[in-house]
């Protein structure tokens, strides 16, 4: 492996790791943040009168997690193309 290839792959790994880090930050904020501020969130009602805190625990967080999966797949396609390692 040449030095240029090694540098390119290391840059690819760094960008991937940075993406994973920020996705995990969002995951932690949604998971723990909603539970921490549930009393505040319950002041707001959505849809058919459900408290927002309840909704975030039962449905909202799951929607965010699925969106994070799609974002990661989309972002990794971009990163892979940028560094020439796409499938």
Short mmCIF file of C-alpha atoms in Angstrom, two decimals:
data_model
loop_
_atom_site.label_atom_id
_atom_site.label_comp_id
_atom_site.label_asym_id
_atom_site.label_seq_id
_atom_site.Cartn_x
_atom_site.Cartn_y
_atom_site.Cartn_z
CA UNK A 1 0.00 0.00 0.00
CA UNK A 2 1.45 3.35 -1.01
CA UNK A 3 1.63 6.35 1.31
CA UNK A 4 -0.98 8.15 -0.79
CA UNK A 5 -3.44 5.25 -0.46
CA UNK A 6 -2.79 5.03 3.27
CA UNK A 7 -3.44 8.76 3.73
CA UNK A 8 -6.63 8.53 1.68
CA UNK A 9 -7.93 5.58 3.71
CA UNK A 10 -7.01 7.26 7.00
CA UNK A 11 -8.88 10.41 5.91
CA UNK A 12 -11.85 8.21 4.97
CA UNK A 13 -11.76 6.58 8.40
CA UNK A 14 -11.52 9.95 10.21
CA UNK A 15 -14.51 11.33 8.32
CA UNK A 16 -16.49 8.15 8.98
CA UNK A 17 -15.60 8.27 12.70
CA UNK A 18 -16.64 11.94 12.89
CA UNK A 19 -19.98 11.08 11.27
CA UNK A 20 -20.56 8.20 13.70
CA UNK A 21 -19.65 10.45 16.65
CA UNK A 22 -22.24 13.08 15.73
CA UNK A 23 -24.90 10.46 15.06
CA UNK A 24 -24.24 9.01 18.52
CA UNK A 25 -24.51 12.51 20.03
CA UNK A 26 -27.94 12.95 18.44
CA UNK A 27 -28.93 9.44 19.57
CA UNK A 28 -27.90 10.18 23.17
CA UNK A 29 -29.69 13.52 23.21
CA UNK A 30 -32.90 11.98 21.90
CA UNK A 31 -32.67 8.92 24.18
CA UNK A 32 -31.66 10.56 27.42
CA UNK A 33 -32.65 14.16 26.78
CA UNK A 34 -36.31 13.36 26.26
CA UNK A 35 -36.35 11.24 29.43
CA UNK A 36 -34.66 13.98 31.45
CA UNK A 37 -37.06 16.73 30.37
CA UNK A 38 -40.19 14.57 30.18
CA UNK A 39 -42.11 16.70 32.69
CA UNK A 40 -41.49 19.79 30.59
CA UNK A 41 -42.43 17.96 27.38
CA UNK A 42 -45.65 16.66 28.91
CA UNK A 43 -46.97 20.23 29.05
CA UNK A 44 -47.44 20.04 25.28
CA UNK A 45 -50.11 17.89 23.64
CA UNK A 46 -49.86 16.50 20.12
CA UNK A 47 -52.09 14.59 17.74
CA UNK A 48 -55.07 13.33 19.74
CA UNK A 49 -54.05 14.85 23.07
CA UNK A 50 -51.06 12.67 23.89
CA UNK A 51 -48.43 14.36 26.06
CA UNK A 52 -45.30 15.09 24.02
CA UNK A 53 -43.06 13.33 26.59
CA UNK A 54 -45.07 10.13 26.23
CA UNK A 55 -45.01 10.41 22.44
CA UNK A 56 -41.24 10.95 22.35
CA UNK A 57 -40.74 7.85 24.48
CA UNK A 58 -43.06 5.62 22.49
CA UNK A 59 -42.86 6.83 18.88
CA UNK A 60 -40.86 10.00 18.39
CA UNK A 61 -37.50 8.58 19.39
CA UNK A 62 -37.99 5.57 17.11
CA UNK A 63 -38.70 7.86 14.17
CA UNK A 64 -35.51 9.81 14.91
CA UNK A 65 -33.48 6.59 15.12
CA UNK A 66 -34.75 5.35 11.75
CA UNK A 67 -33.96 8.76 10.23
CA UNK A 68 -30.44 8.49 11.67
CA UNK A 69 -29.99 5.14 9.91
CA UNK A 70 -31.02 6.61 6.57
CA UNK A 71 -28.81 9.66 7.15
CA UNK A 72 -25.80 7.44 7.92
CA UNK A 73 -26.31 5.38 4.75
CA UNK A 74 -26.66 8.55 2.64
CA UNK A 75 -23.64 10.22 4.27
CA UNK A 76 -21.44 7.13 3.91
CA UNK A 77 -22.28 6.94 0.21
CA UNK A 78 -21.04 10.53 -0.11
CA UNK A 79 -17.87 9.85 1.89
CA UNK A 80 -17.14 6.63 -0.02
CA UNK A 81 -17.48 8.44 -3.36
CA UNK A 82 -15.28 11.29 -2.13
CA UNK A 83 -12.44 8.88 -1.31
CA UNK A 84 -13.00 6.47 -4.20
CA UNK A 85 -14.02 3.44 -2.15
CA UNK A 86 -17.66 3.19 -3.22
CA UNK A 87 -19.15 -0.20 -3.97
#
